[in-house]
mmCIF file of C-alpha atoms in Angstrom:
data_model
loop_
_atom_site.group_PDB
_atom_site.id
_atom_site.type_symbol
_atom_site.label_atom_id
_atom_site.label_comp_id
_atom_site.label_asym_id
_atom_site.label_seq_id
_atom_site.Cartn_x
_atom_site.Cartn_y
_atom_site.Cartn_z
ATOM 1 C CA UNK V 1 11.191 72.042 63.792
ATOM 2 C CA UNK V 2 8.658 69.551 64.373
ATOM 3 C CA UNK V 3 7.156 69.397 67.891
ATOM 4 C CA UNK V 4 4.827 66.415 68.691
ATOM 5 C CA UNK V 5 2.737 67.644 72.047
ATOM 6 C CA UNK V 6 0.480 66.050 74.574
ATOM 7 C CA UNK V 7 -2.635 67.907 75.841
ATOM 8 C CA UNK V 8 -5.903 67.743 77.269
ATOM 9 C CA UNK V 9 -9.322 68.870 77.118
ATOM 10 C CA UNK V 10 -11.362 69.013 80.018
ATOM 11 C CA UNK V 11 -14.724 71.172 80.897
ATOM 12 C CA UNK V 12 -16.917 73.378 78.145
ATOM 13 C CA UNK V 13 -13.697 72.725 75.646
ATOM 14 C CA UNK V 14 -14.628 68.549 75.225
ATOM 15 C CA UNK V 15 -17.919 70.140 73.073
ATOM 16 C CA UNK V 16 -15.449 71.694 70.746
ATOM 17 C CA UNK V 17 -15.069 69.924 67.761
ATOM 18 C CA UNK V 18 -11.554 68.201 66.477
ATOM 19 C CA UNK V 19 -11.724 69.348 63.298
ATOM 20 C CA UNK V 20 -11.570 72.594 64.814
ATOM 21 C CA UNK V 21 -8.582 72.310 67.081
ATOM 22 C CA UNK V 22 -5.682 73.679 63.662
ATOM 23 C CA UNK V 23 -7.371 76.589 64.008
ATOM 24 C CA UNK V 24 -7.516 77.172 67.733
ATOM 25 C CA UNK V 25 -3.884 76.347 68.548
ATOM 26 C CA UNK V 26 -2.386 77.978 65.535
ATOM 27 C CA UNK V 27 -4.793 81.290 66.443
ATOM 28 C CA UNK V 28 -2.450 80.659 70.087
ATOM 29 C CA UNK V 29 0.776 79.995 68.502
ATOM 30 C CA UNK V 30 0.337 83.312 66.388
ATOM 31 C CA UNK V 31 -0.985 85.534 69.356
ATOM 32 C CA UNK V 32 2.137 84.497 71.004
ATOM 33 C CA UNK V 33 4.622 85.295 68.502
ATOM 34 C CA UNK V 34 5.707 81.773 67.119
ATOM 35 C CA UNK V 35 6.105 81.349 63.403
ATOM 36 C CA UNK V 36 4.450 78.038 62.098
ATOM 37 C CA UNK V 37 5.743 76.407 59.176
ATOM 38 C CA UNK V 38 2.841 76.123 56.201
ATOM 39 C CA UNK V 39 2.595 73.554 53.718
ATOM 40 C CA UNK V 40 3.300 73.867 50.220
ATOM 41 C CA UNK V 41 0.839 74.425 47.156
ATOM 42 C CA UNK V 42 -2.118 76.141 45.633
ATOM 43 C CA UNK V 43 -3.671 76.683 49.617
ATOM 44 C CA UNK V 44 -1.083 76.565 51.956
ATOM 45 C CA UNK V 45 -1.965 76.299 55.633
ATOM 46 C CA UNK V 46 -0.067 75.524 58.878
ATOM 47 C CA UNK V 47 1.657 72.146 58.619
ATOM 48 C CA UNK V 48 -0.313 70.406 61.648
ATOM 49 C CA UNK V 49 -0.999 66.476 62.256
ATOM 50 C CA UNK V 50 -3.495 65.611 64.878
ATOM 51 C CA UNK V 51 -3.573 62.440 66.774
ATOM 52 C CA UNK V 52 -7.165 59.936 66.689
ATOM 53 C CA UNK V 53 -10.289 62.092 66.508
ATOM 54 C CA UNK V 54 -11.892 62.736 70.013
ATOM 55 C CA UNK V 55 -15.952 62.452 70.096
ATOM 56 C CA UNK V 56 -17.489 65.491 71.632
ATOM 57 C CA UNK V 57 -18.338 65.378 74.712
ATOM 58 C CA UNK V 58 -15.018 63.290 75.534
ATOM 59 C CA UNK V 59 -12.407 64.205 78.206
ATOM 60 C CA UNK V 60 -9.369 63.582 76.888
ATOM 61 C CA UNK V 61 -6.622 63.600 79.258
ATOM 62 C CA UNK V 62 -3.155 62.378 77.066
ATOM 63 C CA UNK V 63 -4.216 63.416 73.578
ATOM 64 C CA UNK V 64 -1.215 63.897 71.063
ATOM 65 C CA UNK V 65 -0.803 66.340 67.882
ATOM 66 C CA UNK V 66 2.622 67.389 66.258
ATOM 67 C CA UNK V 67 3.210 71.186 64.686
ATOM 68 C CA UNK V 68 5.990 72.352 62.911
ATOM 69 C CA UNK V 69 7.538 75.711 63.594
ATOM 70 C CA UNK V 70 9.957 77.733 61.802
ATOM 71 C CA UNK V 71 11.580 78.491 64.993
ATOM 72 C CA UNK V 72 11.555 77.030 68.881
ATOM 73 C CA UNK V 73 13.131 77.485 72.087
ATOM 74 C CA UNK V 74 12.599 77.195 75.787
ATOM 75 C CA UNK V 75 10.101 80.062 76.326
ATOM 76 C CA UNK V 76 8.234 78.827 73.192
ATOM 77 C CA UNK V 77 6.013 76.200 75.125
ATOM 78 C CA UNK V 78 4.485 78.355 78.137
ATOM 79 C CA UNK V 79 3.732 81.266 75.715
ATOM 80 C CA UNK V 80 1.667 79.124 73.426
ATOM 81 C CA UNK V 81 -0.439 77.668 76.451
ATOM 82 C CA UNK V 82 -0.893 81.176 77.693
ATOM 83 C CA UNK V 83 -2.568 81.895 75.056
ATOM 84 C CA UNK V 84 -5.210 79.021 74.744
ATOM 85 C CA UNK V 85 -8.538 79.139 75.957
ATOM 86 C CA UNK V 86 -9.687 77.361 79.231
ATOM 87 C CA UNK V 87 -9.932 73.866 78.764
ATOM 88 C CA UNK V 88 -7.214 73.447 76.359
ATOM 89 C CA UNK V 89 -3.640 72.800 77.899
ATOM 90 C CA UNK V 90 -0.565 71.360 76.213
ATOM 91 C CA UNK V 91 1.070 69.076 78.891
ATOM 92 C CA UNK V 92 4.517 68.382 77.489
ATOM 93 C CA UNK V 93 6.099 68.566 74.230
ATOM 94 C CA UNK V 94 9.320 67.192 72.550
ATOM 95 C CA UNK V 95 11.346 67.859 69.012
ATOM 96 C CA UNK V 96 10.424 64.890 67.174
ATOM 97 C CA UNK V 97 11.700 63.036 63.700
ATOM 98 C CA UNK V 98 10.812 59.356 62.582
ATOM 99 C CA UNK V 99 8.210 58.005 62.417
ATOM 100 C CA UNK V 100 4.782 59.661 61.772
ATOM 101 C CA UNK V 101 2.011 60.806 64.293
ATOM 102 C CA UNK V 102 -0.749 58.423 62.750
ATOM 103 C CA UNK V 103 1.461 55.434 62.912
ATOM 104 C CA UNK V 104 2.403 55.706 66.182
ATOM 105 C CA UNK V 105 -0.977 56.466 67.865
ATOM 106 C CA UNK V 106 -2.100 52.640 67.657
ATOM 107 C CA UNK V 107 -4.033 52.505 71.129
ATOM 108 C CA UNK V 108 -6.184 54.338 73.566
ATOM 109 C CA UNK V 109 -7.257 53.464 76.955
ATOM 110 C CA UNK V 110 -10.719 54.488 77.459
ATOM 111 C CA UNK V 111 -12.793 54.664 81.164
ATOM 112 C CA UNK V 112 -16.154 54.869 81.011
ATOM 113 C CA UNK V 113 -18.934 54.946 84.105
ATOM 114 C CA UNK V 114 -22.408 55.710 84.588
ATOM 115 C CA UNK V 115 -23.847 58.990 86.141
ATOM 116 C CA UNK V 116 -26.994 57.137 87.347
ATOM 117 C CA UNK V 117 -25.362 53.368 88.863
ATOM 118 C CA UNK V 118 -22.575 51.585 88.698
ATOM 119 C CA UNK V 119 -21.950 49.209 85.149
ATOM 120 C CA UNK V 120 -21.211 45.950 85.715
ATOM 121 C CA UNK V 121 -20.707 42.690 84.283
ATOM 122 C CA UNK V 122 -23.516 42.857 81.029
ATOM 123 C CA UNK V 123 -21.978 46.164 80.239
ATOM 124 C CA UNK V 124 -18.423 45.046 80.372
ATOM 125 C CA UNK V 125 -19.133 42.178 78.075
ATOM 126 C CA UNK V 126 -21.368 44.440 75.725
ATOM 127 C CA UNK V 127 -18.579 46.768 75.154
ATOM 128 C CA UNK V 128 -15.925 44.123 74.662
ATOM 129 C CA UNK V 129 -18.297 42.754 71.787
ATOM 130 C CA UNK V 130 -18.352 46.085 70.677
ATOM 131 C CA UNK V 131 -14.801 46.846 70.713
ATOM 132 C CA UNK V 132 -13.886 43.105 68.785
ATOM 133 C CA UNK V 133 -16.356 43.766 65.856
ATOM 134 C CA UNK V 134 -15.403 47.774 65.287
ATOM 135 C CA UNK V 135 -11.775 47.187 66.128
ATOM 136 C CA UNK V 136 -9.063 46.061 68.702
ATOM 137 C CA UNK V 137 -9.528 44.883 72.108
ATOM 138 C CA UNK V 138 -6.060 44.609 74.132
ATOM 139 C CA UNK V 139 -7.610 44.772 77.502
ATOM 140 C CA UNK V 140 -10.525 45.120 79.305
ATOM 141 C CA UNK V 141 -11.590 45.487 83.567
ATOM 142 C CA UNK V 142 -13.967 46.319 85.934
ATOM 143 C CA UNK V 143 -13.678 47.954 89.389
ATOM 144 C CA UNK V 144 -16.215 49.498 91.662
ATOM 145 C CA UNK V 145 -18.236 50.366 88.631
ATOM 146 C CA UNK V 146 -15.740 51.744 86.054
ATOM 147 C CA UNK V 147 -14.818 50.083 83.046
ATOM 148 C CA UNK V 148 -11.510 50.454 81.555
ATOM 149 C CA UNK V 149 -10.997 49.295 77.868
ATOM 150 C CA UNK V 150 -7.568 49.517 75.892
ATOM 151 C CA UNK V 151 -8.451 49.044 72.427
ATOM 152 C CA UNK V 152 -6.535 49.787 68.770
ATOM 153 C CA UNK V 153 -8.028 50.727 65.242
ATOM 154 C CA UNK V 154 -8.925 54.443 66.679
ATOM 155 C CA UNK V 155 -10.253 55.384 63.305
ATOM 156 C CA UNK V 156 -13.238 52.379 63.525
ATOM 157 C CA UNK V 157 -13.347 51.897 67.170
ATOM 158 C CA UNK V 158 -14.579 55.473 69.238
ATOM 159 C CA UNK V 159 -16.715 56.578 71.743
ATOM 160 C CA UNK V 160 -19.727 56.894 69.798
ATOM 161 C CA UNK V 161 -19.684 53.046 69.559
ATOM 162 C CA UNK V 162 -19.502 52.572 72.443
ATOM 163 C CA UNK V 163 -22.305 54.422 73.723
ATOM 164 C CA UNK V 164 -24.511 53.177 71.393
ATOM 165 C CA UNK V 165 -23.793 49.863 72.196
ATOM 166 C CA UNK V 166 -24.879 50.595 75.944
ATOM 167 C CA UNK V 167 -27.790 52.305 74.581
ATOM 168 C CA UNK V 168 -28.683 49.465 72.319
ATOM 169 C CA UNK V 169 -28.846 46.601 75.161
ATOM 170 C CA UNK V 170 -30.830 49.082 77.786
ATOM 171 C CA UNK V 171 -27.932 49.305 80.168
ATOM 172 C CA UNK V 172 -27.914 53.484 79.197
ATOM 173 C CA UNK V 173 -30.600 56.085 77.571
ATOM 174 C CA UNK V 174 -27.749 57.529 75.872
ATOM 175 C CA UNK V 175 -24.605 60.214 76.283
ATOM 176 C CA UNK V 176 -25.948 62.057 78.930
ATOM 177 C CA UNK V 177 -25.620 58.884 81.214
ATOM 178 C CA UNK V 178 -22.237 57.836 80.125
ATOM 179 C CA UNK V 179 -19.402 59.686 81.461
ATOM 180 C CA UNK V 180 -16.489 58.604 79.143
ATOM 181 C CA UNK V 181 -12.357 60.152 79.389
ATOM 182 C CA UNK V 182 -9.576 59.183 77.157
ATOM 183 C CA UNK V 183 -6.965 58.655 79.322
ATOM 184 C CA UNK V 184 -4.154 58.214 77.010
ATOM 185 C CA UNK V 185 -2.998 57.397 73.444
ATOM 186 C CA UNK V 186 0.160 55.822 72.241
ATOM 187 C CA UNK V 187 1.915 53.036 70.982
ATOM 188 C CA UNK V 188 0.803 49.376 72.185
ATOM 189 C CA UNK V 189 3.417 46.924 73.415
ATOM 190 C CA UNK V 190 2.690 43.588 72.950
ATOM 191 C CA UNK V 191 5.368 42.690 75.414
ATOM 192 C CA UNK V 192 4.925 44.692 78.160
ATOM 193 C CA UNK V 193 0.989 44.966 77.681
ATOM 194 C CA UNK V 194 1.292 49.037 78.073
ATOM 195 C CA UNK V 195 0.505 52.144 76.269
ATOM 196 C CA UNK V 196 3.912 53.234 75.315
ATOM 197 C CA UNK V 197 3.654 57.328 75.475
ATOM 198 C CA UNK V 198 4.035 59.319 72.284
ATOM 199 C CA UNK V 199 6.009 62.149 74.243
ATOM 200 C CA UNK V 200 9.078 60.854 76.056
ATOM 201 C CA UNK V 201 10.091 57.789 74.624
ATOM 202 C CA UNK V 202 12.090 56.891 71.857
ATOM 203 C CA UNK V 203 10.023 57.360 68.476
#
């Protein structure tokens, strides 16, 4: 069965790494008695497919992955997020087919504000530079010092960028200014101008 989940990471947990998060939730899945399905070959390991990589240091609010188990059922999800550490919570889940994780997860929306003062216009602009030379910039505001971007190519256009970009023009001294949350990830809609969620809509 292949379950496609939405979590977050808030806290201590946004300084653990994504390359690290297989291990972590599998660790979970096993302490709570759910049998993961492994891949085939010479060094087989959980099948697991994560969603865009999340900088550390990043809260990420919406942030998808998809696992496949050998077996599910309705106590299945609260067990698992028993079992993981603070700062790690799956949200919602759903049995999935279709359509791959990677190819779905074409846009994030990104808010980012300053611990010292509020950004404003010159930072707004620098980022939207930012965001149209590293990737995809499908919207972009300001209010009462926040700036919200919703850009695409999440594998060329991340946080780090972003930061440095700030950094680069003066506007920040660097990541400890910036306080930066991923509020979701999905599929952009030309149409409707939305992020489309990855759990709860048709895939």
């Amino acid at each position: 069965m292949r379950i496609r989940i939405v979590f977050e990471k808030l806290g201590w947990f946004t300084f653990v790494n994504h390359v690290d998060l297989p291990i972590i939730f599998s660790r979970a899945a096993r302490r709570a008695g759910l049998s993961q399905e492994f891949t085939q070959g010479f060094s087989p390991h959980p099948h697991i497919s994560l969603g865009p990589p999340l900088a550390i240091g990043v809260v990420g609010l919406d942030e998808p992955a998809e696992f496949w188990f050998n077996d599910w059922d309705a106590n299945s999800f609260e067990k698992w997020n028993e079992k993981l550490p603070e700062g790690l919570k799956i949200l919602k889940y759903a049995e999935v087919e279709g359509t791959s994780l990677a190819k779905l997860a074409t846009a994030a929306l990104y808010r980012i504000s300053s611990v010292k003062s509020p950004l404003g216009a010159e930072a707004l602009a620098v980022l939207e530079e930012e965001v149209g030379r590293t990737g995809e910039l499908f919207s972009s505001s300001l209010l009462d010092g926040e700036i919200s971007l919703v850009v695409g190519d999440l594998e060329h256009c991340g946080a780090g960028n972003l930061v440095r970009s700030l950094k680069e023009k003066g506007i920040v001294d660097g990541w400890p200014d910036v306080r930066l949350v991923r509020e979701r990830v999905g599929t952009w809609d030309p149409f409707t101008k939305e992020i489309l969620p990855l759990v709860g809509c048709e895939v």
